[in-house]
mmCIF file of C-alpha atoms and ligand atoms in Angstrom:
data_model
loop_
_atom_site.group_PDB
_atom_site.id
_atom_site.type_symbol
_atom_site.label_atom_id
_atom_site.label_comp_id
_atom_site.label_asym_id
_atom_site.label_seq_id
_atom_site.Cartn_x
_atom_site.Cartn_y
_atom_site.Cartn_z
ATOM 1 C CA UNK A 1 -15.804 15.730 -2.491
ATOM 2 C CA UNK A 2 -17.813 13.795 0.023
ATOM 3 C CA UNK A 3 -18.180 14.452 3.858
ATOM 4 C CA UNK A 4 -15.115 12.318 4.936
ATOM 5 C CA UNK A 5 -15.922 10.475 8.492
ATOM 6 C CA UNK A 6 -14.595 11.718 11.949
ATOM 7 C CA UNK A 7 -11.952 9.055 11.631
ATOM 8 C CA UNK A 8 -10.954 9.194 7.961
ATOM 9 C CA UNK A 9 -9.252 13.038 9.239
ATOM 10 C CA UNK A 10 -7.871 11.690 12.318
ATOM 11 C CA UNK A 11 -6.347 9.016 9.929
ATOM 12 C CA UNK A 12 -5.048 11.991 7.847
ATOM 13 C CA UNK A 13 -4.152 13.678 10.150
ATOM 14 C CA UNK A 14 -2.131 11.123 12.108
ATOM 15 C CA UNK A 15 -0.457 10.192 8.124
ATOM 16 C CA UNK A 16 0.237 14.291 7.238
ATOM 17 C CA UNK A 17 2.025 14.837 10.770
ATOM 18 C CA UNK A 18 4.380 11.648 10.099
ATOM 19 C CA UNK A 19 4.876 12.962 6.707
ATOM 20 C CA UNK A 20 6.786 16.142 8.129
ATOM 21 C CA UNK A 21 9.098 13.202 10.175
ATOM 22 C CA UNK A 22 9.779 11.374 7.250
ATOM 23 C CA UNK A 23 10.652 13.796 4.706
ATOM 24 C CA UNK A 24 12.625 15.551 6.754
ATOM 25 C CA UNK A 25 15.070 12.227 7.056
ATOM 26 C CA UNK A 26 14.348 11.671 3.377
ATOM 27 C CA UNK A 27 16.439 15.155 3.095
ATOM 28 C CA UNK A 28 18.974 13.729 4.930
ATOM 29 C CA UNK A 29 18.901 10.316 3.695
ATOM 30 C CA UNK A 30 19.452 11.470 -0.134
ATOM 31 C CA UNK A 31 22.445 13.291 1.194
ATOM 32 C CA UNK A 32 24.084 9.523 2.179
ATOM 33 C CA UNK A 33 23.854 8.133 -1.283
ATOM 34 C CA UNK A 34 27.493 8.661 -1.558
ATOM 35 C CA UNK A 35 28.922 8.303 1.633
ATOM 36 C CA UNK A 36 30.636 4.665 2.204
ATOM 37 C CA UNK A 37 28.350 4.711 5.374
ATOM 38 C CA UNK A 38 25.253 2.592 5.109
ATOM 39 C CA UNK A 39 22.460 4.519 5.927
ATOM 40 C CA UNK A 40 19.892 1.676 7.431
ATOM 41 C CA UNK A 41 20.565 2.324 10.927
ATOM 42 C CA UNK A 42 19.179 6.023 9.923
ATOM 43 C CA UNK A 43 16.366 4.667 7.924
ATOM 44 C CA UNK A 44 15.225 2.264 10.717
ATOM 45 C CA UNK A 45 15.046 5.180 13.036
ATOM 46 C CA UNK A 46 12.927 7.179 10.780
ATOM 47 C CA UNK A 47 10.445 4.545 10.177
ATOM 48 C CA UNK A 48 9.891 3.955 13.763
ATOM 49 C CA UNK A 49 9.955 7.689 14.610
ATOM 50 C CA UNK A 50 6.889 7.959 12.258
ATOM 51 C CA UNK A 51 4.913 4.457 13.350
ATOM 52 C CA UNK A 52 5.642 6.478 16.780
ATOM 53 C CA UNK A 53 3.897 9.279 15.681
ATOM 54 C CA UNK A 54 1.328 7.528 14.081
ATOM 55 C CA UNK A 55 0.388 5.576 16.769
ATOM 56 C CA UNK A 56 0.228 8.531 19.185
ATOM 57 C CA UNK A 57 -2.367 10.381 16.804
ATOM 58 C CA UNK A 58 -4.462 7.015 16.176
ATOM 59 C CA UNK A 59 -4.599 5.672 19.705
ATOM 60 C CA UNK A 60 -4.960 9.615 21.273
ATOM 61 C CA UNK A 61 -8.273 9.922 18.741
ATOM 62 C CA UNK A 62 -9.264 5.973 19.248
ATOM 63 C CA UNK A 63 -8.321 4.429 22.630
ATOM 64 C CA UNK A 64 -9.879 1.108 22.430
ATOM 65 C CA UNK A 65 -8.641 0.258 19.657
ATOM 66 C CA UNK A 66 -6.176 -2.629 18.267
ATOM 67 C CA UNK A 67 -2.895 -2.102 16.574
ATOM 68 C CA UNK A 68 -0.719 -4.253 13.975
ATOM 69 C CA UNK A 69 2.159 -2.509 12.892
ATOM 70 C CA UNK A 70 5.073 -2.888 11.054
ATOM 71 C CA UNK A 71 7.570 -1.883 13.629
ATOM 72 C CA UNK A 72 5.775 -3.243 16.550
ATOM 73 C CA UNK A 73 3.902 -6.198 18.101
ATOM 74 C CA UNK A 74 0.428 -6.294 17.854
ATOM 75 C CA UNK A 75 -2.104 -5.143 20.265
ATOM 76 C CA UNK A 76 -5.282 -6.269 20.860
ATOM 77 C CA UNK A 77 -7.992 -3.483 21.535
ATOM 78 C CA UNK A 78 -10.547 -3.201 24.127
ATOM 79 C CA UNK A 79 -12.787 -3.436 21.241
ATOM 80 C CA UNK A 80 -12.115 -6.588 19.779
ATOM 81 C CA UNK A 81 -13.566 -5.419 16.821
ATOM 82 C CA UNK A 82 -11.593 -2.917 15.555
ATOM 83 C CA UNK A 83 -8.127 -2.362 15.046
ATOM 84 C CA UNK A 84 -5.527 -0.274 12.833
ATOM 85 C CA UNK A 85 -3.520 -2.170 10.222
ATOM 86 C CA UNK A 86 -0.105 0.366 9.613
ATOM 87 C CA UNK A 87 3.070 0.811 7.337
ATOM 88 C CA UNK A 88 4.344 3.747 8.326
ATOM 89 C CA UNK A 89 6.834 3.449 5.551
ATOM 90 C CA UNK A 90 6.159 1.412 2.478
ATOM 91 C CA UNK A 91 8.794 1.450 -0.068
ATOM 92 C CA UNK A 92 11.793 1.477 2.486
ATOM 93 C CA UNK A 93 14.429 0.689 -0.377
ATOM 94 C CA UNK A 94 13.318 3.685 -2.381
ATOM 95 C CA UNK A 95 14.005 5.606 0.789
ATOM 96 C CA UNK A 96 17.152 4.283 1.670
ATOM 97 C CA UNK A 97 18.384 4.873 -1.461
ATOM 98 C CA UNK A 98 16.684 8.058 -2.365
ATOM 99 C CA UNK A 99 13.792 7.243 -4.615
ATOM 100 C CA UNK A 100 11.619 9.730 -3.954
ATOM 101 C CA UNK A 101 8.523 6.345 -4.248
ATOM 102 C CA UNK A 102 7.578 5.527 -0.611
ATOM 103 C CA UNK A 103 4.079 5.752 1.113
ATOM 104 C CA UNK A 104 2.413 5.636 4.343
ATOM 105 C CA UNK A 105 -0.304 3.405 4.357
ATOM 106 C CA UNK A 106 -2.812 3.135 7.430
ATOM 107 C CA UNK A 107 -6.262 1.087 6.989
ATOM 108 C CA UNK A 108 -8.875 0.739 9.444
ATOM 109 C CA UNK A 109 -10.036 -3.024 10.319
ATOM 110 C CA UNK A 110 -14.038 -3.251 11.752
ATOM 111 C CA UNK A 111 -15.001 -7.063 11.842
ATOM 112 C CA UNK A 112 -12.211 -8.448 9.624
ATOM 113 C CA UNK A 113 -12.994 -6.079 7.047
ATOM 114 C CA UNK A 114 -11.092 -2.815 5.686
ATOM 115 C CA UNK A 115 -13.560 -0.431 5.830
ATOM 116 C CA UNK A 116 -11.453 2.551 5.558
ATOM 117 C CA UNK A 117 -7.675 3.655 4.217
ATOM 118 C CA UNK A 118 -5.041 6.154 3.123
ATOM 119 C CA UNK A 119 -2.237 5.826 1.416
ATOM 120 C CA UNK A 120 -0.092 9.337 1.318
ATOM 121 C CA UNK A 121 2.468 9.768 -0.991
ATOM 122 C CA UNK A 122 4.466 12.611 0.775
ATOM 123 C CA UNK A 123 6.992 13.669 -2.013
ATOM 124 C CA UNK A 124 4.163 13.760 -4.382
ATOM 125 C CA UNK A 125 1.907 15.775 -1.882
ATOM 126 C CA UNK A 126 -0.775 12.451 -2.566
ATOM 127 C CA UNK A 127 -3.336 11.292 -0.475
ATOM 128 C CA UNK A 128 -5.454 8.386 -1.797
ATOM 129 C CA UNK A 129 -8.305 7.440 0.352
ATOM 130 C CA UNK A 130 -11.317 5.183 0.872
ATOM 131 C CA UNK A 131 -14.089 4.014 2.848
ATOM 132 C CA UNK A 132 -16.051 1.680 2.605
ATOM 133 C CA UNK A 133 -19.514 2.294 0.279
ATOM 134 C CA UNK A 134 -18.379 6.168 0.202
ATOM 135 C CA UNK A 135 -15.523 5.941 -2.986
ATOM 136 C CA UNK A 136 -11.896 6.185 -3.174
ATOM 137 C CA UNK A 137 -10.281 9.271 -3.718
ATOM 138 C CA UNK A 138 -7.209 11.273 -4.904
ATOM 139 C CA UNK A 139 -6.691 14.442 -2.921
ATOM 140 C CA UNK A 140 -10.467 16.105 -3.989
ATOM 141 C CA UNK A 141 -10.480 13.996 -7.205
ATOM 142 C CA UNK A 142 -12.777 10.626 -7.208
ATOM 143 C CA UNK A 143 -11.145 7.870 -8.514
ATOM 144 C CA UNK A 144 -11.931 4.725 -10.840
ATOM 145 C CA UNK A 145 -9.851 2.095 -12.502
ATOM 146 C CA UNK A 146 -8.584 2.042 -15.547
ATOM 147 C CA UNK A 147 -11.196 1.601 -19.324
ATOM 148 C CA UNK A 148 -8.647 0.359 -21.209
ATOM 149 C CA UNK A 149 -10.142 -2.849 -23.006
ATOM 150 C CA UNK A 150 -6.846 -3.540 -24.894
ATOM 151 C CA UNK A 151 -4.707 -5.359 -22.845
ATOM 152 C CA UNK A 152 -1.702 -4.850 -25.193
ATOM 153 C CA UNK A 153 -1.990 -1.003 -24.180
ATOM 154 C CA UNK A 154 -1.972 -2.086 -20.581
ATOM 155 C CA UNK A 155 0.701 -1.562 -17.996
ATOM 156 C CA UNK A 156 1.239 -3.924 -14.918
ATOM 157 C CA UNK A 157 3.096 -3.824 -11.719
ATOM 158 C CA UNK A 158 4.461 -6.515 -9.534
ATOM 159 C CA UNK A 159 7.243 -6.656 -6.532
ATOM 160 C CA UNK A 160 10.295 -8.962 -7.467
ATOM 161 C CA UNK A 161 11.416 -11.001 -4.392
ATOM 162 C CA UNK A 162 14.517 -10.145 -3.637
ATOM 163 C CA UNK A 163 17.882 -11.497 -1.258
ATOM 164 C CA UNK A 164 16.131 -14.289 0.542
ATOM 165 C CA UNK A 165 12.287 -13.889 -0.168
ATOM 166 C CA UNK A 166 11.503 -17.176 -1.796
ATOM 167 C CA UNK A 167 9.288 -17.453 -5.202
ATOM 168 C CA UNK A 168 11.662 -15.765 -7.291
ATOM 169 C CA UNK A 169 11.503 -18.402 -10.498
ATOM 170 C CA UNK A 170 7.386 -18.181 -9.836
ATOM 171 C CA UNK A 171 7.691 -14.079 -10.315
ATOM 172 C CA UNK A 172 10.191 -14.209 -13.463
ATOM 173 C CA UNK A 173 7.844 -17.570 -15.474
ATOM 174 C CA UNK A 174 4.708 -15.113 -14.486
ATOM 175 C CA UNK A 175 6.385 -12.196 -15.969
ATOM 176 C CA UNK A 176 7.451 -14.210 -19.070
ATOM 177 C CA UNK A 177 4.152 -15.474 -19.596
ATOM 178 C CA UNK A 178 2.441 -11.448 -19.335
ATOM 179 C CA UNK A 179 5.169 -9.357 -20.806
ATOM 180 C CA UNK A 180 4.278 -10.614 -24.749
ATOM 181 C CA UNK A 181 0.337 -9.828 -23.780
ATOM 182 C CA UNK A 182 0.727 -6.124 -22.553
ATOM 183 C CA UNK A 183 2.790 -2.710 -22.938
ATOM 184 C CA UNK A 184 4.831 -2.999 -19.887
ATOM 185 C CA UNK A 185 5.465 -3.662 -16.476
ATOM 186 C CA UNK A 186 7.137 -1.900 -13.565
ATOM 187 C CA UNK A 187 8.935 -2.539 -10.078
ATOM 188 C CA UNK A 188 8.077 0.901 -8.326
ATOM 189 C CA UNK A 189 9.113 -0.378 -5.232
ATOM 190 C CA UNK A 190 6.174 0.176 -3.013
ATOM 191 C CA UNK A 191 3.482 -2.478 -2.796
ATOM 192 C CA UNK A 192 0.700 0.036 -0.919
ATOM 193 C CA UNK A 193 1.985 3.227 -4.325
ATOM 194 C CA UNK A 194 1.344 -0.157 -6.830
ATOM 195 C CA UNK A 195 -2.392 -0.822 -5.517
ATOM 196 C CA UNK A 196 -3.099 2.916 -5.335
ATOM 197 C CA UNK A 197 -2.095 3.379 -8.984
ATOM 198 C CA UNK A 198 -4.264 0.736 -9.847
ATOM 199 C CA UNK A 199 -7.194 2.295 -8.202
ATOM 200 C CA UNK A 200 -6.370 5.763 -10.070
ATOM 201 C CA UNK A 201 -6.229 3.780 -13.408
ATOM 202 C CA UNK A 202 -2.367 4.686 -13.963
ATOM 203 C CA UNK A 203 -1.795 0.510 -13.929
ATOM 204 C CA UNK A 204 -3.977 -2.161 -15.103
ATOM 205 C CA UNK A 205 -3.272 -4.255 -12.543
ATOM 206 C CA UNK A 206 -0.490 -5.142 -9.973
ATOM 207 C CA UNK A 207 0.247 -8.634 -8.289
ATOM 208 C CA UNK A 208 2.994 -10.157 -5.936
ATOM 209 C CA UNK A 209 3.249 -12.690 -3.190
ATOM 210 C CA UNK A 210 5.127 -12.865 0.476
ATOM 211 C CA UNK A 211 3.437 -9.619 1.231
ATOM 212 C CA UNK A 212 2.590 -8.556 4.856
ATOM 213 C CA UNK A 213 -1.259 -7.194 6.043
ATOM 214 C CA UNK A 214 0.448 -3.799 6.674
ATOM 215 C CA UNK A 215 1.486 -3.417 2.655
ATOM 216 C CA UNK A 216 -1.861 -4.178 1.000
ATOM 217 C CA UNK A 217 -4.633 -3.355 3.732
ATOM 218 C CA UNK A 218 -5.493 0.137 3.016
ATOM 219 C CA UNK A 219 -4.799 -0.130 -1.312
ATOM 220 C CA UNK A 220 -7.569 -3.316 -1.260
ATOM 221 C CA UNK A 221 -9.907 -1.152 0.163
ATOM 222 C CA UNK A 222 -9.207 1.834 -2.274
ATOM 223 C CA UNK A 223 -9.023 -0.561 -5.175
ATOM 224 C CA UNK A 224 -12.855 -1.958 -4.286
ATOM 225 C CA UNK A 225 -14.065 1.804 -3.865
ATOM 226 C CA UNK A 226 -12.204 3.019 -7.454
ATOM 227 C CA UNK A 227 -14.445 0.296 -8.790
ATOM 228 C CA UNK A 228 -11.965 -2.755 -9.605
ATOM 229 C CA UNK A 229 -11.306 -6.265 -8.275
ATOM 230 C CA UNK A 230 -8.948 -7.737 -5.696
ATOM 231 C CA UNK A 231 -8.231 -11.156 -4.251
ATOM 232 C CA UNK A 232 -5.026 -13.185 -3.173
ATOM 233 C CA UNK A 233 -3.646 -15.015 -6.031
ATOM 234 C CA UNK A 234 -4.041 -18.979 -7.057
ATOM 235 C CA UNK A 235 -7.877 -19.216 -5.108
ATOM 236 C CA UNK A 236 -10.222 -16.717 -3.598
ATOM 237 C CA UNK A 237 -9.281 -16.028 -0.158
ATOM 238 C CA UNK A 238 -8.250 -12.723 1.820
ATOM 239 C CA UNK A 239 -4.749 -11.064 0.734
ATOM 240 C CA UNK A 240 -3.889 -9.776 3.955
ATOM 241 C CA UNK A 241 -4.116 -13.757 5.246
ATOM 242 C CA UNK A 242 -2.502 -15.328 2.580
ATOM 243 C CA UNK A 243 -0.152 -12.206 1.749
ATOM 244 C CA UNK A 244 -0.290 -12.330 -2.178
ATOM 245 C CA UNK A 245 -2.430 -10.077 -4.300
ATOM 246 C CA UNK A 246 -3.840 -9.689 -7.674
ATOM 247 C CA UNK A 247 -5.986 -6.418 -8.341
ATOM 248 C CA UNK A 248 -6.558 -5.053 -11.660
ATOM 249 C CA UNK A 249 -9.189 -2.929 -13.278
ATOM 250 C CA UNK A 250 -12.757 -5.320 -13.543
ATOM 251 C CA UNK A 251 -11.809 -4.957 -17.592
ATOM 252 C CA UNK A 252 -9.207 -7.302 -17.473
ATOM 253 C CA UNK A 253 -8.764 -8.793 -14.284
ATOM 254 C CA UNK A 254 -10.119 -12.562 -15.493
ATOM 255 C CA UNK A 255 -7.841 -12.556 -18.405
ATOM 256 C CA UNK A 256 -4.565 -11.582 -16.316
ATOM 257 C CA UNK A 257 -5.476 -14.140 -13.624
ATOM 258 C CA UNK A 258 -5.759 -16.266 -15.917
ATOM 259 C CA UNK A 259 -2.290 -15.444 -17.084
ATOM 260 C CA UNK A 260 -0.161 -15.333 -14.090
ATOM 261 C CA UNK A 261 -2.203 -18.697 -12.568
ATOM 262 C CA UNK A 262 -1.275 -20.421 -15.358
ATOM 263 C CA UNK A 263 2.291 -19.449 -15.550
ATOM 264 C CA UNK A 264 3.290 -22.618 -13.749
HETATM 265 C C1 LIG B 1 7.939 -3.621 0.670
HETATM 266 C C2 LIG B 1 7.415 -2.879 -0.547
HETATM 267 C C3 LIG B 1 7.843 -3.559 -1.831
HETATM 268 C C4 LIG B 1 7.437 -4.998 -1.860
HETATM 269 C C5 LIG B 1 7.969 -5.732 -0.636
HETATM 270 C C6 LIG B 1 7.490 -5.049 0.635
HETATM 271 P P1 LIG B 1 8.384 -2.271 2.936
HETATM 272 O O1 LIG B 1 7.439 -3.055 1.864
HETATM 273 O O2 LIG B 1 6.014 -2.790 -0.504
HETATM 274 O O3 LIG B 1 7.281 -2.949 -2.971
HETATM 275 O O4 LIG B 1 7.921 -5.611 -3.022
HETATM 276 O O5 LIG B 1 7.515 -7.055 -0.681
HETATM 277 O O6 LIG B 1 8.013 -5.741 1.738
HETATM 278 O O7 LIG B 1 9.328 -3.309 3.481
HETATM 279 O O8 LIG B 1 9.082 -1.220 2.194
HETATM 280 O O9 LIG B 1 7.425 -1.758 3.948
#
């Protein structure tokens, strides 16, 4: 395990103590499932209870820096240059309705560039992390994308839009054109848990679109440090401006770019 940075444990730090927050409403939350009551009100508080949190730990440890949150409206730093990019809770359907999937993702900006990230997986006691030129890791174990060569043994991951996200009939031709070429695909539910798996090698590769900076920031980072490749889908520019993503193991990533860009 290496020496992580001053930062990378305040970072932790900040993500384990909003952890205790959130699973604690999670317990109450999966006690709602069949009540007639809608629990979003209840959800909405938790999530801002643990940006709350967050941002006490992360601005306590880093004064000067900036802030873009989910919750919130962005801040710029007195360093310019820096600034935290944070979902305190990615995968707020699973939540609401009790999937134990959802992740706290907070990634460090410096120049316009991730250069460090965690994604923590509370249920799952998880912590994926990264910085940049120093790995990405999984608790104490170093991670790397996925060897499989074979992409009909490969499993995928996208995010379906849903109610009024446009680009549904893009998502379903894409998945008809990939689902006869691999071994599966799921909808976990979280887009920071679907870039994190990729890094770990449990997917091949993930994509969606009409994603915000706060949902991919910290995975783009840890899917660079596990060793595979990332970019925003139809032309090479930065995910977290254009808010889609491809990333997929450096095996296969040309041939399924080539598969969803041409799904048309
Ligand atoms: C959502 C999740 C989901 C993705 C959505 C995101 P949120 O983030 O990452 O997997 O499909 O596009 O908005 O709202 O739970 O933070």
């Amino acid at each position: 395990m290496p020496n992580f940075s001053a930062t990378l444990n305040v970072m932790i730090k900040a993500a384990r103590k909003a952890a205790r927050s959130l699973l604690k409403d999670f317990g109450e939350v999966e006690h709602l499932q069949a009540s007639t009551k809608s629990p979003g009100d209840f959800v909405s508080k938790a999530d801002l209870r643990a940006e709350k949190i967050i941002r006490e730990e992360l601005e306590h440890a880093r004064p000067f820096y900036g802030w873009v949150g989910e919750e919130s409206e962005e801040v710029i730093g007195k360093d310019p240059t820096r600034r935290w990019i944070v979902d305190p809770l990615d995968g707020t359907s699973n939540f609401l309705h009790g999937i134990p999937h959802w992740a706290i993702s907070i990634a460090l900006e410096h120049k316009k560039e991730i250069v460090i990230g965690v994604i923590h997986d509370p249920v799952k006691d998880e912590y994926y992390v990264a910085e940049k030129g120093n790995g990405a890791w999984l608790n104490e174990k170093r991670l790397r994308v996925s060897g499989r060569e074979n992409m009909l043994e490969m499993l995928f991951a996208t995010g379906i839009p849903f109610a009024n996200k446009g680009g549904l009939s893009t998502t379903l031709k894409e998945i008809n054109a990939l689902m006869p070429r691999c071994s599966g695909l799921r909808r976990n539910g979280s887009a920071a848990l679907d870039l994190a798996y990729v890094a770990a090698g449990r997917l091949d590769g993930y994509w969606e679109r009409g994603l915000h900076s706060w949902d991919i920031a910290a995975g783009t980072l840890l899917i660079k440090e596990a060793g595979g490749l990332v970019n925003c889908l139809d032309k090479d520019f930065d995910p977290l401006l254009d808010g889609s993503v491809i990333a997929a193991s450096n095996k296969v990533f040309q041939e399924f770019s080539d598969i969803i860009s041409s799904a048309k």
